[in-house]
Short mmCIF file of C-alpha atoms and ligand atoms in Angstrom, two decimals:
data_model
loop_
_atom_site.label_atom_id
_atom_site.label_comp_id
_atom_site.label_asym_id
_atom_site.label_seq_id
_atom_site.Cartn_x
_atom_site.Cartn_y
_atom_site.Cartn_z
CA MET A 535 -140.90 -92.45 -12.98
CA LYS A 536 -136.96 -92.52 -10.90
CA GLY A 537 -137.04 -95.21 -8.30
CA ARG A 538 -137.37 -93.55 -4.70
CA PRO A 539 -133.05 -93.10 -3.32
CA GLY A 540 -132.06 -94.07 0.34
CA PRO A 541 -131.90 -92.46 3.79
CA LEU A 542 -130.95 -88.33 3.43
CA LEU A 543 -129.55 -86.18 5.83
CA VAL A 544 -130.14 -83.19 4.20
CA ARG A 545 -128.06 -79.87 5.56
CA GLY A 546 -129.47 -75.97 5.75
CA THR A 547 -130.70 -73.14 7.05
CA LEU A 548 -133.90 -75.14 6.89
CA VAL A 549 -137.14 -72.40 7.73
CA ASP A 550 -140.90 -72.83 7.55
CA ALA A 551 -143.65 -71.75 9.00
CA PRO A 552 -145.60 -74.53 10.81
CA HIS A 553 -148.43 -72.35 12.44
CA ASP A 554 -150.71 -69.86 11.37
CA PRO A 555 -148.86 -66.61 12.53
CA PHE A 556 -152.40 -64.81 11.79
CA THR A 557 -153.93 -66.62 14.88
CA THR A 558 -150.81 -67.41 16.41
CA GLY A 559 -147.97 -65.16 16.05
CA ALA A 560 -146.61 -67.57 15.19
CA PRO A 561 -142.76 -66.39 14.54
CA LEU A 562 -140.52 -68.37 11.37
CA ARG A 563 -139.47 -71.12 12.76
CA VAL A 564 -135.71 -71.84 11.24
CA GLU A 565 -132.33 -74.64 12.76
CA ASP A 566 -129.41 -72.60 11.26
CA ASP A 567 -126.99 -75.43 10.61
CA GLY A 568 -130.35 -77.87 10.13
CA GLY A 569 -130.51 -81.58 9.47
CA LEU A 570 -133.61 -83.27 8.97
CA LEU A 571 -133.35 -86.92 7.74
CA VAL A 572 -135.44 -87.98 4.78
CA VAL A 573 -136.44 -91.66 5.17
CA ASP A 574 -138.34 -93.22 1.69
CA GLY A 575 -139.56 -89.67 1.18
CA ARG A 576 -140.09 -88.27 4.87
CA ILE A 577 -139.12 -86.27 7.19
CA ALA A 578 -138.70 -88.89 10.53
CA ASP A 579 -136.46 -86.50 11.93
CA ARG A 580 -134.76 -83.10 12.46
CA GLY A 581 -132.49 -80.51 14.59
CA ALA A 582 -128.91 -79.71 14.63
CA ILE A 583 -127.32 -81.54 12.19
CA ALA A 584 -125.25 -82.56 14.90
CA ASP A 585 -127.87 -84.44 17.13
CA VAL A 586 -129.60 -85.59 13.47
CA ARG A 587 -126.68 -87.21 12.14
CA ARG A 588 -125.94 -88.64 15.34
CA ARG A 589 -129.62 -89.70 16.32
CA ALA A 590 -128.86 -91.32 12.52
CA ARG A 591 -125.81 -92.73 13.27
CA ASP A 592 -126.92 -94.09 17.26
CA ALA A 593 -130.10 -95.96 15.24
CA GLY A 594 -127.24 -97.22 12.32
CA THR A 595 -129.01 -95.78 9.24
CA ALA A 596 -126.94 -95.55 6.41
CA ALA A 597 -127.66 -92.00 4.59
CA THR A 598 -126.41 -90.33 2.02
CA GLU A 599 -125.99 -86.45 2.59
CA LEU A 600 -127.41 -83.67 0.85
CA ASP A 601 -125.18 -80.66 1.04
CA LEU A 602 -127.88 -77.77 0.59
CA ARG A 603 -125.46 -75.13 2.45
CA GLY A 604 -125.54 -71.61 0.89
CA GLY A 605 -129.58 -70.24 0.99
CA LEU A 606 -132.38 -71.35 2.24
CA VAL A 607 -134.08 -74.64 2.41
CA VAL A 608 -138.21 -74.26 2.95
CA PRO A 609 -141.59 -75.66 2.21
CA GLY A 610 -142.31 -77.13 -1.45
CA PHE A 611 -144.17 -74.48 -2.80
CA VAL A 612 -147.86 -74.94 -3.01
CA ASP A 613 -150.07 -72.84 -5.96
CA THR A 614 -153.79 -72.71 -5.30
CA HIS A 615 -154.81 -71.39 -8.22
CA VAL A 616 -153.55 -72.42 -11.60
CA HIS A 617 -154.57 -72.89 -15.15
CA LEU A 618 -153.38 -75.21 -17.54
CA PRO A 619 -154.36 -73.82 -21.25
CA GLN A 620 -153.16 -70.43 -19.93
CA VAL A 621 -149.10 -71.10 -19.81
CA ARG A 622 -148.69 -69.93 -23.41
CA VAL A 623 -150.42 -66.91 -23.13
CA ILE A 624 -149.27 -65.62 -20.05
CA GLY A 625 -148.51 -62.00 -20.17
CA GLY A 626 -151.36 -61.02 -21.88
CA LEU A 627 -151.61 -57.71 -19.74
CA GLY A 628 -153.96 -53.97 -20.33
CA LEU A 629 -157.50 -56.14 -19.93
CA SER A 630 -159.95 -56.21 -17.50
CA LEU A 631 -161.35 -59.88 -16.93
CA LEU A 632 -163.84 -60.50 -19.42
CA ASP A 633 -162.17 -58.73 -22.02
CA TRP A 634 -159.21 -60.83 -21.65
CA LEU A 635 -161.33 -64.04 -21.27
CA THR A 636 -162.51 -63.26 -24.80
CA ASP A 637 -159.89 -61.90 -26.84
CA TRP A 638 -156.48 -63.34 -25.12
CA ALA A 639 -156.73 -66.46 -22.59
CA LEU A 640 -160.08 -68.67 -24.21
CA PRO A 641 -158.48 -68.76 -27.99
CA GLU A 642 -156.02 -70.15 -26.70
CA GLU A 643 -157.69 -72.48 -24.38
CA ALA A 644 -159.70 -73.80 -27.50
CA ARG A 645 -156.88 -75.17 -28.50
CA LEU A 646 -156.47 -77.96 -25.88
CA ALA A 647 -158.92 -79.57 -27.99
CA GLU A 648 -156.21 -80.97 -30.43
CA PRO A 649 -153.92 -83.43 -27.75
CA SER A 650 -150.27 -83.22 -29.88
CA TYR A 651 -151.06 -79.23 -28.93
CA ALA A 652 -152.46 -79.92 -25.11
CA ALA A 653 -149.50 -82.73 -24.71
CA GLY A 654 -146.90 -79.65 -25.93
CA VAL A 655 -148.99 -77.00 -23.21
CA ALA A 656 -148.70 -79.56 -20.38
CA THR A 657 -144.99 -80.14 -20.64
CA ASP A 658 -144.86 -76.62 -20.73
CA PHE A 659 -146.36 -76.10 -17.20
CA VAL A 660 -145.91 -78.66 -15.41
CA HIS A 661 -141.83 -78.03 -16.06
CA GLY A 662 -143.12 -74.02 -15.31
CA LEU A 663 -144.40 -75.23 -12.49
CA VAL A 664 -141.46 -77.29 -10.65
CA GLU A 665 -138.20 -74.30 -11.94
CA ALA A 666 -140.52 -72.49 -10.47
CA GLY A 667 -139.97 -74.28 -6.88
CA THR A 668 -144.55 -74.79 -6.71
CA THR A 669 -144.06 -79.05 -5.31
CA THR A 670 -147.97 -79.25 -5.33
CA ALA A 671 -150.31 -76.91 -7.19
CA LEU A 672 -154.47 -77.02 -7.83
CA VAL A 673 -154.70 -76.74 -11.60
CA PHE A 674 -157.67 -75.51 -13.51
CA GLY A 675 -157.52 -77.72 -16.18
CA SER A 676 -158.86 -78.17 -19.64
CA HIS A 677 -162.76 -78.32 -21.17
CA PHE A 678 -160.66 -81.24 -23.05
CA ALA A 679 -161.06 -84.06 -21.56
CA PRO A 680 -158.05 -86.40 -23.20
CA ALA A 681 -155.83 -82.48 -22.67
CA VAL A 682 -156.46 -82.77 -18.20
CA ASP A 683 -155.33 -87.12 -18.96
CA LEU A 684 -152.32 -84.92 -20.56
CA LEU A 685 -151.10 -83.08 -18.09
CA LEU A 686 -151.72 -86.12 -14.99
CA GLN A 687 -149.97 -87.69 -17.24
CA GLU A 688 -146.74 -85.26 -17.18
CA ALA A 689 -147.66 -84.48 -13.95
CA GLU A 690 -146.84 -88.15 -12.85
CA ARG A 691 -143.86 -88.90 -14.79
CA VAL A 692 -142.30 -85.62 -13.62
CA GLY A 693 -143.19 -85.89 -9.51
CA LEU A 694 -145.15 -83.17 -9.15
CA ARG A 695 -147.90 -83.04 -6.20
CA THR A 696 -150.82 -82.36 -8.51
CA THR A 697 -154.13 -81.25 -8.45
CA ALA A 698 -156.99 -81.02 -11.32
CA GLY A 699 -160.03 -81.14 -13.06
CA LEU A 700 -162.08 -81.31 -16.34
CA VAL A 701 -162.65 -77.66 -15.88
CA VAL A 702 -166.71 -77.32 -16.66
CA ALA A 703 -169.31 -74.73 -18.53
CA ASP A 704 -172.26 -75.03 -20.90
CA ARG A 705 -172.66 -71.30 -21.97
CA VAL A 706 -171.68 -67.52 -22.12
CA LEU A 707 -168.02 -69.46 -23.84
CA ARG A 708 -167.97 -69.73 -26.76
CA PRO A 709 -169.37 -72.59 -28.27
CA GLU A 710 -165.83 -74.83 -28.84
CA LEU A 711 -165.58 -74.50 -24.95
CA LEU A 712 -169.49 -75.79 -24.14
CA THR A 713 -170.44 -79.26 -22.76
CA THR A 714 -173.83 -80.37 -20.96
CA PRO A 715 -174.45 -80.89 -17.52
CA GLU A 716 -174.79 -85.17 -18.65
CA ARG A 717 -171.78 -84.80 -20.34
CA ALA A 718 -169.47 -83.03 -17.38
CA HIS A 719 -170.71 -85.65 -14.97
CA ALA A 720 -169.43 -88.48 -17.12
CA GLU A 721 -166.48 -87.24 -17.78
CA SER A 722 -165.63 -85.53 -14.54
CA VAL A 723 -166.83 -88.62 -13.34
CA ASP A 724 -164.26 -90.95 -15.26
CA LEU A 725 -161.16 -88.52 -15.12
CA SER A 726 -161.93 -89.07 -11.15
CA SER A 727 -162.69 -92.48 -10.93
CA ARG A 728 -158.84 -92.99 -13.18
CA TRP A 729 -156.99 -90.58 -11.09
CA HIS A 730 -158.01 -89.54 -7.64
CA ASP A 731 -155.78 -90.33 -5.15
CA ARG A 732 -153.70 -92.53 -7.77
CA GLY A 733 -149.90 -91.49 -6.52
CA LEU A 734 -149.47 -88.10 -5.89
CA ALA A 735 -152.32 -86.43 -8.26
CA ARG A 736 -156.29 -86.16 -6.90
CA TYR A 737 -159.33 -84.65 -8.46
CA ALA A 738 -161.15 -80.61 -8.40
CA VAL A 739 -164.32 -80.86 -10.42
CA THR A 740 -163.91 -77.57 -11.90
CA PRO A 741 -167.02 -75.15 -13.08
CA ARG A 742 -165.10 -72.39 -14.18
CA PHE A 743 -167.21 -69.68 -13.00
CA SER A 744 -171.00 -69.30 -12.09
CA LEU A 745 -171.46 -66.89 -15.18
CA SER A 746 -171.00 -69.40 -17.54
CA SER A 747 -172.28 -72.55 -15.47
CA SER A 748 -176.01 -73.05 -16.22
CA PRO A 749 -177.70 -74.11 -12.35
CA GLU A 750 -177.78 -78.04 -13.75
CA LEU A 751 -174.24 -77.76 -14.31
CA LEU A 752 -173.52 -76.60 -10.56
CA ASP A 753 -175.90 -79.74 -10.22
CA ALA A 754 -174.34 -81.90 -11.56
CA CYS A 755 -170.85 -81.07 -10.21
CA ALA A 756 -171.80 -81.22 -6.90
CA ASP A 757 -172.82 -84.96 -7.75
CA VAL A 758 -169.45 -85.79 -9.28
CA LEU A 759 -168.66 -84.16 -5.54
CA ARG A 760 -170.65 -86.73 -3.96
CA ASP A 761 -169.64 -90.05 -5.63
CA VAL A 762 -166.75 -89.50 -5.79
CA PRO A 763 -166.03 -88.75 -1.99
CA GLY A 764 -162.61 -86.25 -1.65
CA THR A 765 -162.41 -85.32 -4.15
CA LEU A 766 -162.19 -80.90 -4.08
CA MET A 767 -164.24 -78.44 -5.90
CA THR A 768 -163.05 -75.04 -7.19
CA SER A 769 -163.88 -72.16 -8.94
CA HIS A 770 -163.78 -68.41 -8.98
CA VAL A 771 -165.55 -65.92 -7.41
CA ASN A 772 -165.84 -61.82 -6.53
CA GLU A 773 -163.42 -61.06 -8.96
CA ASN A 774 -164.33 -58.52 -11.07
CA PRO A 775 -166.92 -55.78 -10.36
CA ARG A 776 -168.52 -57.17 -14.31
CA GLU A 777 -168.71 -60.50 -13.24
CA ILE A 778 -170.69 -59.81 -10.25
CA GLU A 779 -173.19 -57.95 -11.93
CA GLN A 780 -173.44 -60.58 -14.26
CA VAL A 781 -173.44 -63.42 -11.92
CA ALA A 782 -176.32 -61.68 -9.42
CA ALA A 783 -178.57 -61.04 -12.66
CA ALA A 784 -178.00 -64.55 -14.05
CA PHE A 785 -178.43 -66.06 -10.34
CA PRO A 786 -181.23 -63.69 -9.20
CA GLN A 787 -182.37 -65.80 -6.26
CA ALA A 788 -178.68 -66.51 -4.99
CA ARG A 789 -177.91 -63.81 -2.26
CA ASP A 790 -174.89 -63.29 -3.59
CA TYR A 791 -172.47 -65.02 -5.71
CA VAL A 792 -171.44 -67.70 -2.44
CA ASP A 793 -174.29 -68.24 -2.87
CA THR A 794 -174.15 -69.03 -6.00
CA TYR A 795 -171.98 -71.91 -4.49
CA ASP A 796 -173.66 -72.61 -1.32
CA ARG A 797 -177.09 -73.39 -2.93
CA ALA A 798 -175.85 -76.62 -5.79
CA GLY A 799 -174.07 -77.75 -2.38
CA LEU A 800 -170.77 -77.12 -3.85
CA LEU A 801 -168.97 -75.20 -0.74
CA GLY A 802 -167.40 -77.93 1.96
CA PRO A 803 -164.75 -77.75 3.66
CA GLY A 804 -162.58 -79.34 0.20
CA THR A 805 -163.44 -75.92 -1.46
CA VAL A 806 -161.20 -73.72 -3.22
CA LEU A 807 -162.30 -70.46 -4.80
CA ALA A 808 -160.32 -68.11 -6.42
CA HIS A 809 -159.72 -63.61 -5.74
CA ASP A 810 -163.12 -63.18 -3.51
CA VAL A 811 -161.43 -59.22 -4.61
CA HIS A 812 -165.21 -57.39 -3.79
CA PRO A 813 -166.43 -60.31 -0.93
CA THR A 814 -169.50 -60.07 0.95
CA ASP A 815 -169.92 -60.61 4.29
CA ALA A 816 -172.77 -62.99 4.27
CA GLY A 817 -170.15 -64.40 1.51
CA LEU A 818 -167.73 -64.15 4.06
CA ALA A 819 -169.65 -66.16 6.40
CA ALA A 820 -171.05 -69.17 4.02
CA MET A 821 -167.51 -70.02 3.63
CA ALA A 822 -165.85 -69.98 6.69
CA ALA A 823 -169.14 -71.92 8.31
CA ALA A 824 -168.37 -74.34 5.43
CA GLY A 825 -164.43 -74.63 5.79
CA SER A 826 -163.98 -73.47 2.15
CA ALA A 827 -160.47 -71.11 1.15
CA VAL A 828 -159.64 -68.68 -0.64
CA ALA A 829 -156.82 -68.79 -3.17
CA HIS A 830 -155.34 -64.92 -3.56
CA CYS A 831 -153.99 -63.88 -6.26
CA PRO A 832 -151.96 -60.96 -6.17
CA THR A 833 -150.48 -60.28 -9.31
CA SER A 834 -153.59 -61.19 -11.03
CA ASN A 835 -155.53 -58.82 -10.00
CA ALA A 836 -153.00 -55.97 -10.51
CA ALA A 837 -152.43 -57.59 -13.99
CA LEU A 838 -155.96 -57.34 -15.04
CA GLY A 839 -157.23 -54.37 -13.45
CA SER A 840 -159.41 -56.56 -10.56
CA GLY A 841 -158.92 -54.63 -7.25
CA LEU A 842 -157.13 -54.58 -4.46
CA PHE A 843 -157.82 -57.68 -2.53
CA PRO A 844 -159.29 -57.06 1.43
CA LEU A 845 -157.41 -59.69 3.58
CA ARG A 846 -158.34 -58.20 6.55
CA PRO A 847 -162.43 -58.82 6.43
CA HIS A 848 -161.40 -62.58 5.57
CA VAL A 849 -159.18 -63.60 8.48
CA GLU A 850 -161.97 -62.01 10.81
CA HIS A 851 -164.23 -64.19 9.77
CA GLY A 852 -161.85 -66.89 9.94
CA VAL A 853 -161.45 -67.88 5.84
CA ARG A 854 -158.37 -69.14 5.24
CA VAL A 855 -156.22 -67.46 2.36
CA ALA A 856 -153.25 -69.30 0.46
CA LEU A 857 -152.09 -67.65 -2.61
CA GLY A 858 -152.14 -68.55 -6.26
CA SER A 859 -149.90 -67.66 -8.94
CA ASP A 860 -153.28 -67.78 -11.37
CA VAL A 861 -151.40 -68.11 -14.97
CA GLY A 862 -152.13 -66.82 -17.49
CA GLY A 863 -153.82 -64.02 -15.59
CA GLY A 864 -151.04 -63.50 -13.30
CA THR A 865 -146.84 -62.76 -14.54
CA GLY A 866 -145.55 -66.32 -14.24
CA PHE A 867 -145.72 -69.02 -11.71
CA SER A 868 -143.34 -68.04 -9.09
CA LEU A 869 -144.57 -67.98 -5.31
CA LEU A 870 -142.50 -65.38 -4.17
CA LYS A 871 -143.63 -62.70 -6.99
CA GLU A 872 -147.13 -63.20 -5.20
CA ALA A 873 -146.03 -63.26 -1.92
CA LEU A 874 -144.57 -59.79 -2.74
CA GLN A 875 -146.93 -58.50 -4.52
CA ALA A 876 -149.43 -59.63 -1.88
CA GLN A 877 -147.48 -57.67 0.45
CA PHE A 878 -147.54 -54.78 -1.89
CA THR A 879 -151.30 -55.17 -1.98
CA GLN A 880 -151.55 -54.97 1.88
CA SER A 881 -149.93 -52.14 2.04
CA LEU A 882 -151.54 -50.51 -0.93
CA LEU A 883 -154.83 -50.92 1.08
CA GLY A 884 -153.13 -48.32 4.14
CA PRO A 885 -154.99 -48.89 7.28
CA ASP A 886 -157.41 -51.12 5.93
CA GLY A 887 -153.64 -53.24 4.63
CA LEU A 888 -152.95 -56.18 6.91
CA PRO A 889 -149.32 -55.38 7.15
CA LEU A 890 -147.32 -58.52 5.96
CA GLU A 891 -144.33 -60.25 7.64
CA PRO A 892 -141.89 -62.63 6.85
CA ALA A 893 -144.37 -65.65 8.54
CA HIS A 894 -147.05 -64.38 6.81
CA LEU A 895 -145.34 -64.81 3.65
CA LEU A 896 -143.75 -68.53 4.17
CA TRP A 897 -147.04 -69.91 5.23
CA LEU A 898 -149.46 -68.15 2.91
CA ALA A 899 -146.84 -69.63 -0.01
CA THR A 900 -146.76 -72.56 1.80
CA ARG A 901 -148.65 -73.67 5.34
CA ALA A 902 -151.42 -72.53 4.04
CA GLY A 903 -151.32 -74.24 1.07
CA ALA A 904 -151.27 -77.54 1.86
CA LEU A 905 -153.92 -76.84 4.40
CA ALA A 906 -156.42 -75.53 2.00
CA LEU A 907 -155.43 -78.89 -0.74
CA GLY A 908 -156.78 -81.02 2.56
CA LEU A 909 -152.49 -81.72 2.67
CA GLY A 910 -151.75 -81.03 5.70
CA ASP A 911 -150.39 -83.66 6.85
CA GLU A 912 -148.16 -85.16 4.02
CA THR A 913 -146.93 -81.14 2.90
CA GLY A 914 -146.41 -77.76 3.75
CA ASP A 915 -143.58 -77.81 6.67
CA LEU A 916 -140.67 -79.19 7.37
CA SER A 917 -141.67 -81.03 10.49
CA VAL A 918 -141.15 -84.64 11.34
CA GLY A 919 -143.84 -86.40 9.58
CA ARG A 920 -143.66 -84.90 6.44
CA SER A 921 -142.89 -85.38 2.79
CA PHE A 922 -139.47 -84.11 1.87
CA ASP A 923 -140.93 -81.88 -0.26
CA ALA A 924 -138.62 -78.85 -0.01
CA VAL A 925 -137.04 -75.59 -2.16
CA HIS A 926 -133.13 -75.23 -1.90
CA LEU A 927 -133.53 -70.91 -3.08
CA ARG A 928 -129.74 -70.29 -3.48
CA PRO A 929 -129.20 -67.22 -5.08
CA ARG A 930 -126.38 -67.72 -8.09
CA ALA A 931 -123.12 -65.42 -7.69
CA GLY A 932 -122.64 -62.40 -8.24
CA THR A 933 -126.41 -61.65 -8.92
CA THR A 934 -127.55 -58.95 -6.63
CA THR A 935 -129.57 -61.35 -4.12
CA ALA A 936 -126.97 -62.65 -3.35
CA THR A 937 -125.13 -59.95 -1.60
CA VAL A 938 -128.86 -59.23 -0.54
CA VAL A 939 -128.79 -62.28 1.39
CA GLU A 940 -125.33 -63.19 2.07
CA HIS A 941 -125.26 -59.40 4.15
CA ALA A 942 -128.23 -60.97 6.06
CA PRO A 943 -127.92 -60.67 9.28
CA ASP A 944 -129.72 -64.06 10.06
CA ALA A 945 -132.58 -66.33 7.94
CA VAL A 946 -135.46 -64.15 8.60
CA ALA A 947 -133.75 -61.12 6.63
CA ALA A 948 -132.61 -63.89 4.32
CA TRP A 949 -136.33 -64.87 3.18
CA ARG A 950 -137.60 -61.71 3.65
CA ALA A 951 -134.70 -60.53 0.89
CA LEU A 952 -135.02 -63.21 -1.28
CA VAL A 953 -138.95 -61.94 -1.37
CA ALA A 954 -137.96 -58.73 -2.47
CA LEU A 955 -135.35 -59.77 -4.64
CA GLY A 956 -136.13 -63.77 -6.06
CA THR A 957 -136.93 -64.65 -9.32
CA THR A 958 -137.20 -68.68 -10.81
CA SER A 959 -133.20 -67.73 -11.39
CA ASP A 960 -132.54 -67.90 -7.63
CA VAL A 961 -134.25 -71.80 -6.75
CA ALA A 962 -131.58 -74.27 -7.19
CA GLY A 963 -133.09 -77.86 -6.50
CA VAL A 964 -136.83 -79.11 -5.55
CA TRP A 965 -137.48 -82.34 -3.93
CA VAL A 966 -141.60 -83.92 -3.56
CA ARG A 967 -141.45 -86.87 -1.70
CA GLY A 968 -137.39 -87.05 -1.40
CA ARG A 969 -136.95 -86.87 -5.18
CA ARG A 970 -135.29 -84.17 -6.75
CA LEU A 971 -137.43 -83.08 -8.97
CA ASP A 972 -135.43 -80.90 -11.47
CA GLY A 973 -132.32 -82.68 -12.57
CA ASP A 974 -130.03 -85.42 -10.43
CA ASP A 975 -129.06 -84.77 -6.53
CA ASP A 976 -125.65 -83.13 -6.15
CA VAL A 977 -125.14 -85.24 -2.33
CA ARG A 978 -121.96 -85.78 -1.06
CA HIS A 979 -121.13 -89.72 -1.19
CA ASP A 980 -119.69 -89.82 2.43
CA HIS A 981 -121.85 -91.78 5.00
CA LEU A 982 -122.84 -90.91 8.43
CA GLY A 983 -120.69 -92.17 10.23
CA ASP A 984 -117.58 -91.02 8.08
CA ASP A 985 -115.52 -87.99 8.89
CA SER A 986 -118.40 -85.78 7.59
CA GLY A 987 -116.47 -82.15 7.95
CA GLN A 988 -113.61 -83.16 6.14
CA ASP A 989 -113.86 -81.91 3.12
CA ASP A 990 -116.02 -78.60 4.42
CA GLU A 991 -113.67 -76.08 3.07
CA ALA A 992 -113.72 -77.35 -0.43
CA ARG A 993 -117.33 -77.74 -0.46
CA ARG A 994 -117.31 -74.15 0.45
CA ALA A 995 -115.25 -72.48 -1.96
CA ARG A 996 -117.47 -74.21 -4.88
CA ARG A 997 -120.74 -72.42 -3.01
CA PRO A 998 -122.23 -69.96 -4.54
CA VAL A 999 -123.79 -67.40 -1.20
CA GLY A 1000 -122.53 -68.19 2.35
N1 GUN B 465 -162.68 -66.32 -14.27
C1 GUN B 465 -163.05 -67.86 -15.46
N2 GUN B 465 -161.82 -68.43 -15.92
C2 GUN B 465 -161.02 -66.54 -15.82
C3 GUN B 465 -159.49 -67.30 -15.54
O1 GUN B 465 -159.86 -68.10 -16.43
N3 GUN B 465 -158.96 -65.81 -15.01
C4 GUN B 465 -159.65 -65.59 -14.25
N4 GUN B 465 -158.71 -64.90 -13.69
N5 GUN B 465 -160.99 -65.67 -13.86
C5 GUN B 465 -161.74 -66.31 -14.68
ZN1 ZN B 466 -158.45 -68.08 -12.36
#
């Protein structure tokens, strides 16, 4: 890791969603020619650029100006569900969940037994997240402990905020992916004792899904959750009708799929369950009561034919929802694409859908994820006190996206356009804790107190999108 940069004065069009639009109706927060003073990686002041610059100067803070005008500065994206071992097999279209797992995903996951292969996958994976503007991720690790170590080492090297865990299963899957409750407990405690709360890393207890778990394995997971305070728990739930039927047969005492986790003591405020495309009312009520969250993975739900996510009952029950890419079940790392597909999904549900406005889409891709992961004090919006975890979205000049963004009447319309048209190519810069992850800072070296307006024209000429 490179050293911590000195104070930064970030200038740009700031757009974030600090308040839940589902419960408050709050619109996006926009600062058109905005400024953020970033000290020790944290936002120390925000407002109109002229005001922030003046206050910094009055306080004697010498800050380097980072000019991000052109496009939008938004909070870094938070991916609440993404699988490390599947990065190289994205795109297995046309299969439903259980066939896709058997024929497509799991053979690749078995290859991570070999640490040199796993190291390459970890590099590809972390690079893919950063390239997409994801600054925080809850990662489904690997069935092999050394591969989880390699992931967390790579994330630490790059500076990605990562929560991850050893994926555990003791039935149904191919034999080389299986463990025992005892080994699962020992390896999970070992990994979590070395990684949980170390820098930007945290640990998540990760039973793959109830279908591949004995009750004893779920109990062992609950023991880890208790033994290592602050760890999260993540798994899958109610994704596919065949899967749900088989879970019901394997857990005859359970009320429903959610209850298979609940009765093991795995449902709590640090629990994130992916999919929930086919919920029960009782399951929703249990998740709401526990403060658990759902990772909504809309491109995966479409690609695997899992169904149209019923967002409305989640919101009505008070279940927290955020976005996940579910790579490789999904179609790539971009949370812009997930936001778009989330919007499509609600449209396709007709009167049962919950229409998603620009504020909902940014909320789902940023702040909702930060809160679901218990990182609300750290990240998810551009408020004073948060880490400067941010993405500069600036389409390349000459692209249709640039044309639409340039002609957008305001920043909200520009964000809407970026959701509709944006790709990872529109991610022009990515920062976590004030440190750039995706290349060198293109900073101005004049300091506050200089006449910072004097070369605006020259800089504007270089900017692809005004
Ligand atoms: N359920 C259990 N494992 C997986 C997985 O890898 N992807 C998805 N989408 N669902 C799962
Ligand atoms: Zn998944």
